[in-house]
PDB file of C-alpha atoms and ligand atoms in Angstrom:
ATOM      1  CA  MET A  14      11.045  11.687   3.157  1.00 53.00           C
ATOM      2  CA  THR A  15       7.851  13.678   2.723  1.00 45.00           C
ATOM      3  CA  GLY A  16       5.318  14.355   0.023  1.00 43.00           C
ATOM      4  CA  ASP A  17       5.707  18.093   0.543  1.00 45.00           C
ATOM      5  CA  SER A  18       7.673  18.945  -2.576  1.00 46.00           C
ATOM      6  CA  THR A  19       4.872  17.597  -4.749  1.00 48.00           C
ATOM      7  CA  ALA A  20       1.904  18.584  -2.559  1.00 45.00           C
ATOM      8  CA  SER A  21       0.845  21.518  -4.720  1.00 48.00           C
ATOM      9  CA  PHE A  22       0.367  19.128  -7.680  1.00 82.00           C
ATOM     10  CA  GLN A  23      -1.662  16.619  -5.720  1.00 92.00           C
ATOM     11  CA  PRO A  24      -5.294  16.117  -6.678  1.00 93.00           C
ATOM     12  CA  TYR A  25      -7.610  16.611  -3.711  1.00 92.00           C
ATOM     13  CA  PRO A  26     -11.371  16.111  -3.727  1.00 85.00           C
ATOM     14  CA  VAL A  27     -13.395  19.309  -3.610  1.00 75.00           C
ATOM     15  CA  ARG A  28     -16.174  17.325  -1.949  1.00 63.00           C
ATOM     16  CA  HIS A  29     -14.032  16.087   0.933  1.00 62.00           C
ATOM     17  CA  LEU A  30     -16.411  17.623   3.469  1.00 67.00           C
ATOM     18  CA  GLY A  31     -19.365  15.740   2.033  1.00 78.00           C
ATOM     19  CA  ASP A  32     -19.868  12.025   1.469  1.00 90.00           C
ATOM     20  CA  PRO A  33     -16.525  10.241   2.003  1.00 93.00           C
ATOM     21  CA  ALA A  34     -17.445   7.520  -0.518  1.00 94.00           C
ATOM     22  CA  GLU A  35     -17.891  10.198  -3.211  1.00 93.00           C
ATOM     23  CA  ALA A  36     -14.712  11.976  -2.201  1.00 94.00           C
ATOM     24  CA  LYS A  37     -12.817   8.673  -2.438  1.00 95.00           C
ATOM     25  CA  GLU A  38     -14.166   8.010  -5.940  1.00 95.00           C
ATOM     26  CA  GLU A  39     -13.207  11.490  -7.126  1.00 94.00           C
ATOM     27  CA  LEU A  40      -9.685  11.028  -5.810  1.00 96.00           C
ATOM     28  CA  ARG A  41      -9.378   7.527  -7.282  1.00 97.00           C
ATOM     29  CA  ARG A  42     -10.270   8.848 -10.729  1.00 97.00           C
ATOM     30  CA  ALA A  43      -7.640  11.599 -10.550  1.00 96.00           C
ATOM     31  CA  ILE A  44      -4.898   9.315  -9.246  1.00 98.00           C
ATOM     32  CA  ARG A  45      -5.650   6.542 -11.754  1.00 98.00           C
ATOM     33  CA  ALA A  46      -5.385   9.120 -14.576  1.00 97.00           C
ATOM     34  CA  ARG A  47      -1.956  10.213 -13.321  1.00 97.00           C
ATOM     35  CA  ARG A  48      -0.811   6.620 -13.044  1.00 98.00           C
ATOM     36  CA  ALA A  49      -1.999   5.865 -16.574  1.00 97.00           C
ATOM     37  CA  ALA A  50       0.196   8.708 -17.896  1.00 97.00           C
ATOM     38  CA  ARG A  51       3.491   7.148 -16.711  1.00 97.00           C
ATOM     39  CA  THR A  52       5.692   5.643 -19.429  1.00 97.00           C
ATOM     40  CA  PRO A  53       6.840   1.995 -19.456  1.00 97.00           C
ATOM     41  CA  ARG A  54      10.372   3.234 -18.752  1.00 98.00           C
ATOM     42  CA  GLN A  55       9.235   5.253 -15.706  1.00 97.00           C
ATOM     43  CA  ARG A  56       7.331   2.222 -14.419  1.00 98.00           C
ATOM     44  CA  ALA A  57      10.317  -0.095 -14.847  1.00 98.00           C
ATOM     45  CA  ASP A  58      12.667   2.327 -13.082  1.00 98.00           C
ATOM     46  CA  ALA A  59      10.132   2.747 -10.285  1.00 98.00           C
ATOM     47  CA  ALA A  60       9.860  -1.024  -9.700  1.00 98.00           C
ATOM     48  CA  THR A  61      13.623  -1.188  -9.081  1.00 98.00           C
ATOM     49  CA  ALA A  62      13.527   1.881  -6.828  1.00 98.00           C
ATOM     50  CA  PHE A  63      10.638   0.440  -4.776  1.00 98.00           C
ATOM     51  CA  ALA A  64      12.608  -2.794  -4.317  1.00 98.00           C
ATOM     52  CA  ASP A  65      15.745  -0.905  -3.239  1.00 98.00           C
ATOM     53  CA  VAL A  66      13.738   1.130  -0.712  1.00 98.00           C
ATOM     54  CA  LEU A  67      11.707  -1.743   0.701  1.00 98.00           C
ATOM     55  CA  GLN A  68      14.812  -3.866   1.231  1.00 98.00           C
ATOM     56  CA  THR A  69      16.023  -1.225   3.713  1.00 98.00           C
ATOM     57  CA  VAL A  70      12.932  -1.703   5.924  1.00 98.00           C
ATOM     58  CA  PRO A  71      14.014  -3.944   8.838  1.00 98.00           C
ATOM     59  CA  GLU A  72      10.742  -5.882   8.892  1.00 98.00           C
ATOM     60  CA  VAL A  73      11.087  -6.684   5.169  1.00 98.00           C
ATOM     61  CA  ARG A  74      14.772  -7.584   5.425  1.00 97.00           C
ATOM     62  CA  ASP A  75      14.140  -9.948   8.334  1.00 97.00           C
ATOM     63  CA  ALA A  76      10.836 -11.513   7.232  1.00 98.00           C
ATOM     64  CA  ALA A  77      10.572 -15.260   6.713  1.00 98.00           C
ATOM     65  CA  THR A  78       7.086 -14.773   5.197  1.00 98.00           C
ATOM     66  CA  VAL A  79       5.974 -11.654   3.307  1.00 98.00           C
ATOM     67  CA  ALA A  80       2.385 -10.996   2.232  1.00 98.00           C
ATOM     68  CA  PHE A  81       2.873  -8.986  -0.971  1.00 98.00           C
ATOM     69  CA  TYR A  82       0.904  -8.296  -4.154  1.00 98.00           C
ATOM     70  CA  ALA A  83       1.353  -8.750  -7.901  1.00 98.00           C
ATOM     71  CA  ALA A  84       1.017  -5.287  -9.431  1.00 98.00           C
ATOM     72  CA  ARG A  85      -1.066  -4.475 -12.474  1.00 97.00           C
ATOM     73  CA  SER A  86       0.797  -2.417 -15.087  1.00 95.00           C
ATOM     74  CA  THR A  87      -0.103   1.040 -13.749  1.00 97.00           C
ATOM     75  CA  GLU A  88       0.465   0.246 -10.057  1.00 98.00           C
ATOM     76  CA  PRO A  89       3.766   0.661  -8.198  1.00 98.00           C
ATOM     77  CA  GLY A  90       5.714  -2.271  -9.642  1.00 98.00           C
ATOM     78  CA  THR A  91       6.360  -5.292  -7.448  1.00 98.00           C
ATOM     79  CA  HIS A  92       8.116  -7.799  -9.752  1.00 97.00           C
ATOM     80  CA  VAL A  93      11.680  -6.722  -8.890  1.00 98.00           C
ATOM     81  CA  LEU A  94      11.230  -7.104  -5.130  1.00 98.00           C
ATOM     82  CA  LEU A  95       9.183 -10.270  -5.644  1.00 98.00           C
ATOM     83  CA  GLU A  96      12.098 -11.950  -7.456  1.00 97.00           C
ATOM     84  CA  ARG A  97      14.643 -10.687  -4.935  1.00 97.00           C
ATOM     85  CA  LEU A  98      12.611 -11.943  -1.958  1.00 98.00           C
ATOM     86  CA  ALA A  99      12.128 -15.350  -3.563  1.00 96.00           C
ATOM     87  CA  ALA A 100      15.840 -15.527  -4.442  1.00 95.00           C
ATOM     88  CA  HIS A 101      16.687 -14.901  -0.791  1.00 94.00           C
ATOM     89  CA  GLY A 102      14.446 -17.757   0.289  1.00 96.00           C
ATOM     90  CA  ALA A 103      11.594 -15.707   1.750  1.00 98.00           C
ATOM     91  CA  ARG A 104       8.140 -17.222   1.476  1.00 98.00           C
ATOM     92  CA  VAL A 105       5.933 -14.790  -0.454  1.00 98.00           C
ATOM     93  CA  LEU A 106       2.140 -14.898  -0.313  1.00 98.00           C
ATOM     94  CA  LEU A 107       0.145 -13.228  -3.095  1.00 98.00           C
ATOM     95  CA  PRO A 108      -3.575 -12.411  -3.348  1.00 97.00           C
ATOM     96  CA  VAL A 109      -5.880 -14.831  -5.110  1.00 95.00           C
ATOM     97  CA  LEU A 110      -9.377 -13.643  -5.959  1.00 92.00           C
ATOM     98  CA  GLY A 111     -12.243 -16.032  -5.563  1.00 82.00           C
ATOM     99  CA  SER A 112     -15.691 -15.419  -6.970  1.00 81.00           C
ATOM    100  CA  GLY A 113     -17.105 -12.063  -5.938  1.00 80.00           C
ATOM    101  CA  LEU A 114     -13.592 -10.903  -4.994  1.00 80.00           C
ATOM    102  CA  ALA A 115     -13.381 -13.461  -2.144  1.00 89.00           C
ATOM    103  CA  ARG A 116     -10.088 -13.185  -0.295  1.00 93.00           C
ATOM    104  CA  ASP A 117      -7.480 -15.921  -0.621  1.00 96.00           C
ATOM    105  CA  TRP A 118      -3.702 -16.311  -0.878  1.00 97.00           C
ATOM    106  CA  ALA A 119      -1.210 -18.560  -2.650  1.00 97.00           C
ATOM    107  CA  GLU A 120       2.542 -18.892  -2.410  1.00 98.00           C
ATOM    108  CA  TYR A 121       4.686 -17.424  -5.181  1.00 97.00           C
ATOM    109  CA  ALA A 122       7.142 -19.881  -6.763  1.00 95.00           C
ATOM    110  CA  ALA A 123      10.456 -18.262  -7.788  1.00 92.00           C
ATOM    111  CA  GLY A 124      10.541 -17.527 -11.520  1.00 90.00           C
ATOM    112  CA  GLU A 125       6.866 -18.375 -11.940  1.00 93.00           C
ATOM    113  CA  GLU A 126       5.031 -16.792 -14.914  1.00 90.00           C
ATOM    114  CA  MET A 127       1.846 -15.392 -13.421  1.00 94.00           C
ATOM    115  CA  ARG A 128      -1.377 -15.110 -15.384  1.00 88.00           C
ATOM    116  CA  GLU A 129      -4.205 -12.587 -15.366  1.00 90.00           C
ATOM    117  CA  ARG A 130      -7.390 -14.617 -14.926  1.00 87.00           C
ATOM    118  CA  ALA A 131      -9.360 -11.837 -16.667  1.00 88.00           C
ATOM    119  CA  PRO A 132      -8.383  -8.546 -18.344  1.00 89.00           C
ATOM    120  CA  GLY A 133      -7.759  -5.820 -15.766  1.00 87.00           C
ATOM    121  CA  ARG A 134      -7.384  -8.257 -12.893  1.00 92.00           C
ATOM    122  CA  PRO A 135      -4.084  -8.620 -11.052  1.00 95.00           C
ATOM    123  CA  PRO A 136      -1.883 -11.571 -12.092  1.00 95.00           C
ATOM    124  CA  GLU A 137      -2.109 -14.568  -9.763  1.00 96.00           C
ATOM    125  CA  PRO A 138       0.191 -17.431  -8.779  1.00 96.00           C
ATOM    126  CA  GLY A 139      -0.843 -20.933  -9.829  1.00 94.00           C
ATOM    127  CA  GLY A 140      -0.099 -22.743  -6.541  1.00 94.00           C
ATOM    128  CA  PRO A 141      -2.715 -24.107  -4.152  1.00 95.00           C
ATOM    129  CA  ALA A 142      -4.991 -21.620  -2.396  1.00 95.00           C
ATOM    130  CA  LEU A 143      -4.177 -21.308   1.297  1.00 96.00           C
ATOM    131  CA  GLY A 144      -7.338 -19.647   2.622  1.00 96.00           C
ATOM    132  CA  ALA A 145      -8.051 -16.067   3.705  1.00 96.00           C
ATOM    133  CA  GLY A 146      -6.390 -16.637   7.087  1.00 96.00           C
ATOM    134  CA  ALA A 147      -2.956 -17.311   5.531  1.00 98.00           C
ATOM    135  CA  VAL A 148      -2.168 -13.591   5.758  1.00 98.00           C
ATOM    136  CA  ALA A 149      -1.821 -14.075   9.535  1.00 98.00           C
ATOM    137  CA  GLU A 150       1.345 -16.121   8.857  1.00 98.00           C
ATOM    138  CA  ALA A 151       3.129 -13.107   7.368  1.00 98.00           C
ATOM    139  CA  ASP A 152       5.859 -11.260   9.280  1.00 98.00           C
ATOM    140  CA  VAL A 153       5.165  -8.129   7.225  1.00 98.00           C
ATOM    141  CA  VAL A 154       2.286  -7.160   4.921  1.00 98.00           C
ATOM    142  CA  ILE A 155       2.945  -4.953   1.895  1.00 98.00           C
ATOM    143  CA  VAL A 156      -0.274  -3.579   0.411  1.00 98.00           C
ATOM    144  CA  PRO A 157      -1.272  -1.686  -2.741  1.00 98.00           C
ATOM    145  CA  ALA A 158      -2.848   1.750  -2.379  1.00 98.00           C
ATOM    146  CA  LEU A 159      -3.733   4.726  -4.541  1.00 98.00           C
ATOM    147  CA  ALA A 160      -2.804   7.163  -1.760  1.00 98.00           C
ATOM    148  CA  VAL A 161      -1.776   7.207   1.892  1.00 98.00           C
ATOM    149  CA  ASP A 162      -1.696  10.062   4.384  1.00 97.00           C
ATOM    150  CA  THR A 163       0.855  10.630   7.114  1.00 97.00           C
ATOM    151  CA  ALA A 164      -1.581   9.402   9.787  1.00 97.00           C
ATOM    152  CA  GLY A 165      -1.742   6.040   7.987  1.00 97.00           C
ATOM    153  CA  ARG A 166      -5.105   6.449   6.244  1.00 97.00           C
ATOM    154  CA  ARG A 167      -5.130   4.408   3.037  1.00 98.00           C
ATOM    155  CA  LEU A 168      -7.125   4.845  -0.163  1.00 98.00           C
ATOM    156  CA  GLY A 169      -7.410   1.569  -2.086  1.00 98.00           C
ATOM    157  CA  GLN A 170      -9.007   0.494  -5.361  1.00 96.00           C
ATOM    158  CA  GLY A 171     -12.467   0.516  -3.818  1.00 95.00           C
ATOM    159  CA  GLY A 172     -13.293  -3.176  -3.532  1.00 92.00           C
ATOM    160  CA  GLY A 173     -12.732  -3.335   0.213  1.00 93.00           C
ATOM    161  CA  TRP A 174     -10.523  -6.420  -0.365  1.00 96.00           C
ATOM    162  CA  TYR A 175      -7.636  -5.094   1.684  1.00 96.00           C
ATOM    163  CA  ASP A 176      -9.855  -3.476   4.317  1.00 94.00           C
ATOM    164  CA  ARG A 177     -11.135  -6.952   5.073  1.00 95.00           C
ATOM    165  CA  VAL A 178      -7.660  -8.513   4.860  1.00 95.00           C
ATOM    166  CA  LEU A 179      -6.245  -5.979   7.329  1.00 95.00           C
ATOM    167  CA  THR A 180      -8.730  -7.171   9.975  1.00 96.00           C
ATOM    168  CA  LEU A 181      -6.890 -10.554   9.919  1.00 97.00           C
ATOM    169  CA  VAL A 182      -3.377  -9.161  10.387  1.00 97.00           C
ATOM    170  CA  PRO A 183      -2.193  -9.740  13.984  1.00 97.00           C
ATOM    171  CA  ASP A 184      -1.333  -6.727  16.153  1.00 95.00           C
ATOM    172  CA  GLY A 185       2.337  -5.903  15.992  1.00 95.00           C
ATOM    173  CA  VAL A 186       2.763  -6.969  12.355  1.00 98.00           C
ATOM    174  CA  THR A 187       3.812  -3.994  10.229  1.00 98.00           C
ATOM    175  CA  THR A 188       1.657  -3.139   7.218  1.00 98.00           C
ATOM    176  CA  ILE A 189       3.353  -1.052   4.538  1.00 98.00           C
ATOM    177  CA  ALA A 190       1.553   0.689   1.667  1.00 98.00           C
ATOM    178  CA  MET A 191       3.370   1.232  -1.643  1.00 98.00           C
ATOM    179  CA  VAL A 192       2.579   4.468  -3.487  1.00 98.00           C
ATOM    180  CA  PHE A 193       4.322   6.916  -5.832  1.00 98.00           C
ATOM    181  CA  PRO A 194       5.849   9.927  -4.021  1.00 97.00           C
ATOM    182  CA  ASP A 195       3.101  12.368  -5.056  1.00 96.00           C
ATOM    183  CA  GLU A 196       0.499  10.031  -3.524  1.00 98.00           C
ATOM    184  CA  VAL A 197       1.628  10.637   0.091  1.00 98.00           C
ATOM    185  CA  TYR A 198      -0.761  13.161   1.668  1.00 97.00           C
ATOM    186  CA  ASP A 199      -0.163  15.402   4.675  1.00 96.00           C
ATOM    187  CA  ALA A 200      -2.678  14.317   7.331  1.00 95.00           C
ATOM    188  CA  ASP A 201      -2.964  17.843   8.761  1.00 93.00           C
ATOM    189  CA  GLU A 202      -3.362  19.744   5.459  1.00 92.00           C
ATOM    190  CA  ARG A 203      -5.038  17.150   3.270  1.00 94.00           C
ATOM    191  CA  PRO A 204      -6.362  14.192   5.265  1.00 94.00           C
ATOM    192  CA  LEU A 205      -7.655  11.373   3.081  1.00 96.00           C
ATOM    193  CA  PRO A 206     -11.398  10.707   3.290  1.00 95.00           C
ATOM    194  CA  THR A 207     -12.189   7.710   5.493  1.00 94.00           C
ATOM    195  CA  GLN A 208     -15.118   5.531   6.474  1.00 94.00           C
ATOM    196  CA  ALA A 209     -15.665   3.493   9.629  1.00 95.00           C
ATOM    197  CA  HIS A 210     -14.295   0.256   8.109  1.00 96.00           C
ATOM    198  CA  ASP A 211     -10.971   1.769   6.991  1.00 95.00           C
ATOM    199  CA  LEU A 212      -7.948   0.421   8.866  1.00 96.00           C
ATOM    200  CA  PRO A 213      -4.680   2.357   8.976  1.00 96.00           C
ATOM    201  CA  VAL A 214      -1.299   1.163   7.701  1.00 97.00           C
ATOM    202  CA  GLN A 215       1.855   1.568   9.784  1.00 97.00           C
ATOM    203  CA  ALA A 216       4.292   2.665   7.094  1.00 98.00           C
ATOM    204  CA  VAL A 217       4.576   3.893   3.525  1.00 98.00           C
ATOM    205  CA  ALA A 218       7.216   3.157   0.901  1.00 98.00           C
ATOM    206  CA  THR A 219       7.719   5.243  -2.233  1.00 98.00           C
ATOM    207  CA  THR A 220      10.490   5.238  -4.831  1.00 98.00           C
ATOM    208  CA  LEU A 221      12.287   7.876  -2.735  1.00 98.00           C
ATOM    209  CA  GLY A 222      12.222   6.331   0.727  1.00 98.00           C
ATOM    210  CA  TRP A 223       9.996   4.980   3.447  1.00 98.00           C
ATOM    211  CA  ARG A 224       8.624   6.221   6.765  1.00 98.00           C
ATOM    212  CA  ARG A 225       6.470   5.073   9.624  1.00 98.00           C
ATOM    213  CA  LEU A 226       2.994   6.636   9.847  1.00 97.00           C
ATOM    214  CA  GLY A 227       0.457   7.425  12.508  1.00 88.00           C
ATOM    215  CA  PRO A 228      -0.445  10.056  15.064  1.00 76.00           C
ATOM    216  CA  ASP A 229       2.660   9.482  17.191  1.00 60.00           C
ATOM    217  CA  THR A 230       5.386   9.331  14.598  1.00 55.00           C
ATOM    218  CA  THR A 231       5.929  12.954  13.568  1.00 52.00           C
ATOM    219  CA  ALA A 232       9.042  14.597  14.942  1.00 50.00           C
ATOM    220  CA  GLU A 233       7.006  17.245  16.787  1.00 50.00           C
ATOM    221  CA  ARG A 234       4.826  14.700  18.566  1.00 49.00           C
ATOM    222  CA  VAL A 235       7.755  12.533  19.549  1.00 46.00           C
ATOM    223  CA  ALA A 236       9.360  15.680  21.015  1.00 49.00           C
ATOM    224  CA  GLU A 237       6.135  16.499  22.914  1.00 49.00           C
ATOM    225  CA  ARG A 238       6.029  13.003  24.385  1.00 46.00           C
ATOM    226  CA  LEU A 239       9.638  13.296  25.493  1.00 47.00           C
ATOM    227  CA  ASP A 240       8.887  16.691  27.105  1.00 51.00           C
ATOM    228  CA  ALA A 241       5.932  15.194  28.954  1.00 49.00           C
ATOM    229  CA  ALA A 242       7.834  12.114  30.132  1.00 48.00           C
ATOM    230  CA  PRO A 243       9.119  12.123  33.718  1.00 48.00           C
ATOM    231  CA  THR A 244      12.867  12.676  33.692  1.00 46.00           C
ATOM    232  CA  ALA A 245      15.183  10.271  35.470  1.00 40.00           C
ATOM    233  CA  ARG A 246      17.498  11.899  38.025  1.00 34.00           C
TER     234      ARG A 246
HETATM  235  N1  LIG B 328      -2.207  -5.695  -7.754  1.00 65.15           N
HETATM  236  C1  LIG B 328      -3.253  -5.686  -6.944  1.00 65.15           C
HETATM  237  N2  LIG B 328      -3.744  -6.823  -6.480  1.00 65.15           N
HETATM  238  C2  LIG B 328      -4.821  -6.800  -5.661  1.00 65.15           C
HETATM  239  C3  LIG B 328      -5.462  -5.605  -5.318  1.00 65.15           C
HETATM  240  C4  LIG B 328      -4.912  -4.391  -5.829  1.00 65.15           C
HETATM  241  O1  LIG B 328      -5.367  -3.271  -5.570  1.00 65.15           O
HETATM  242  N3  LIG B 328      -3.820  -4.478  -6.637  1.00 65.15           N
HETATM  243  N4  LIG B 328      -6.580  -5.647  -4.525  1.00 65.15           N
HETATM  244  C5  LIG B 328      -7.037  -4.546  -3.791  1.00 65.15           C
HETATM  245  O2  LIG B 328      -8.081  -4.508  -3.277  1.00 65.15           O
HETATM  246  C6  LIG B 328      -7.302  -6.911  -4.415  1.00 65.15           C
HETATM  247  C7  LIG B 328      -8.248  -7.141  -5.572  1.00 65.15           C
HETATM  248  N5  LIG B 328      -8.194  -6.108  -6.555  1.00 65.15           N
HETATM  249  C8  LIG B 328      -8.845  -6.072  -7.747  1.00 65.15           C
HETATM  250  C9  LIG B 328      -8.602  -5.039  -8.616  1.00 65.15           C
HETATM  251  C10 LIG B 328      -9.289  -4.972  -9.815  1.00 65.15           C
HETATM  252  C11 LIG B 328     -10.221  -5.942 -10.156  1.00 65.15           C
HETATM  253  C12 LIG B 328     -11.015  -5.864 -11.381  1.00 65.15           C
HETATM  254  O3  LIG B 328     -11.919  -6.618 -11.544  1.00 65.15           O
HETATM  255  N6  LIG B 328     -10.746  -4.927 -12.270  1.00 65.15           N
HETATM  256  C13 LIG B 328     -11.519  -4.603 -13.434  1.00 65.15           C
HETATM  257  C14 LIG B 328     -10.670  -3.855 -14.421  1.00 65.15           C
HETATM  258  C15 LIG B 328     -10.384  -2.491 -13.952  1.00 65.15           C
HETATM  259  C16 LIG B 328      -9.309  -1.843 -14.769  1.00 65.15           C
HETATM  260  O4  LIG B 328      -9.038  -2.196 -15.917  1.00 65.15           O
HETATM  261  O5  LIG B 328      -8.711  -0.899 -14.235  1.00 65.15           O
HETATM  262  C17 LIG B 328     -12.148  -5.757 -14.112  1.00 65.15           C
HETATM  263  O6  LIG B 328     -11.552  -6.843 -14.161  1.00 65.15           O
HETATM  264  O7  LIG B 328     -13.244  -5.574 -14.656  1.00 65.15           O
HETATM  265  C18 LIG B 328     -10.439  -6.957  -9.286  1.00 65.15           C
HETATM  266  C19 LIG B 328      -9.746  -7.028  -8.097  1.00 65.15           C
HETATM  267  C20 LIG B 328      -6.335  -8.042  -4.277  1.00 65.15           C
HETATM  268  N7  LIG B 328      -5.279  -7.986  -5.236  1.00 65.15           N
HETATM  269  N1  LIG B 329     -14.250  -5.050   7.136  1.00 65.15           N
HETATM  270  C1  LIG B 329     -15.204  -4.980   6.200  1.00 65.15           C
HETATM  271  N2  LIG B 329     -16.282  -5.785   6.247  1.00 65.15           N
HETATM  272  C2  LIG B 329     -17.236  -5.715   5.316  1.00 65.15           C
HETATM  273  N3  LIG B 329     -17.219  -4.862   4.282  1.00 65.15           N
HETATM  274  C3  LIG B 329     -16.200  -4.034   4.160  1.00 65.15           C
HETATM  275  C4  LIG B 329     -15.126  -4.045   5.111  1.00 65.15           C
HETATM  276  N4  LIG B 329     -14.229  -3.116   4.724  1.00 65.15           N
HETATM  277  C5  LIG B 329     -14.717  -2.568   3.602  1.00 65.15           C
HETATM  278  N5  LIG B 329     -15.889  -3.097   3.244  1.00 65.15           N
HETATM  279  C6  LIG B 329     -16.710  -2.740   2.065  1.00 65.15           C
HETATM  280  O1  LIG B 329     -15.874  -2.471   0.948  1.00 65.15           O
HETATM  281  C7  LIG B 329     -16.295  -1.282   0.281  1.00 65.15           C
HETATM  282  C8  LIG B 329     -15.105  -0.553  -0.307  1.00 65.15           C
HETATM  283  O2  LIG B 329     -14.310  -0.014   0.729  1.00 65.15           O
HETATM  284  P1  LIG B 329     -13.241   1.120   0.435  1.00 65.15           P
HETATM  285  O3  LIG B 329     -13.799   2.135  -0.489  1.00 65.15           O
HETATM  286  O4  LIG B 329     -12.677   1.601   1.728  1.00 65.15           O
HETATM  287  O5  LIG B 329     -12.143   0.260  -0.366  1.00 65.15           O
HETATM  288  P2  LIG B 329     -10.589   0.461  -0.465  1.00 65.15           P
HETATM  289  O6  LIG B 329      -9.926   0.336   0.852  1.00 65.15           O
HETATM  290  O7  LIG B 329     -10.314   1.723  -1.189  1.00 65.15           O
HETATM  291  O8  LIG B 329     -10.233  -0.780  -1.410  1.00 65.15           O
HETATM  292  P3  LIG B 329      -9.275  -2.046  -1.238  1.00 65.15           P
HETATM  293  O9  LIG B 329      -9.216  -2.377   0.225  1.00 65.15           O
HETATM  294  O10 LIG B 329      -9.915  -3.115  -2.050  1.00 65.15           O
HETATM  295  O11 LIG B 329      -7.975  -1.659  -1.806  1.00 65.15           O
HETATM  296  C9  LIG B 329     -17.020  -0.477   1.326  1.00 65.15           C
HETATM  297  O12 LIG B 329     -18.100   0.198   0.777  1.00 65.15           O
HETATM  298  C10 LIG B 329     -17.481  -1.481   2.348  1.00 65.15           C
HETATM  299  O13 LIG B 329     -18.834  -1.762   2.191  1.00 65.15           O
END
């Protein structure tokens, strides 16, 4: 899968050569506006498609513990996969926001009705808070994003919540961003603006499919590596 078929409709900041924080804000505004325009029916269909796609990712299929998120109405929907994971006996950790957006996690209980603590905030599970370090127990981490590029750069909501969480994810654990198909950017043509604290994700899932990301995952670069490798005789 690629974002190529929709690339010409993608918003891209005109100020991308200037201050990355400003470029990020400009892009966030444009992407949030596009998300707000989706109908309830489109959102419901997307939530099922995201679940179908993510269940084909080996790390998700095999995970005993998944760090996931509870989507707000305009975000890529998570409730379908959340119920399926819980039904299969996976342990699912969801973000809990402390004061000043402090990072914490709690376990999702199957069938649980989650509540928004304040308007506009993501819904949260009611179980006991497990501490910020609980994310290190996850076998796979599925994160929200507004956009991702093919090198793994991620644009989030701007709170830095996930940037800080990603520092606690052990090496070797796959992080997967969920975005709509037109929110996957080509890293060569339209790299997302980044700052020093931004950490990359290893994969992206859309409603159409999923792929691994990063400098070494494009077909051309894999071919180059194979060419450069010593051949066995
Ligand atoms: N679903 C979801 N959960 C997530 C994130 C996310 O991007 N999506 N986060 C990613 O970092 C973290 C926190 N994200 C937050 C997102 C918004 C607000 C918030 O206060 N929003 C405004 C309303 C904005 C609106 O209506 O659009 C508010 O309550 O005033 C707080 C935390 C952890 N959980
Ligand atoms: N590891 C970190 N330690 C301290 N502050 C951080 C860290 N990462 C990010 N921040 C702060 O968070 C702010 C927002 O970061 P950024 O714009 O990259 O958020 P984002 O990745 O889009 O949002 P989110 O991670 O919440 O989805 C930054 O200005 C930065 O000051």
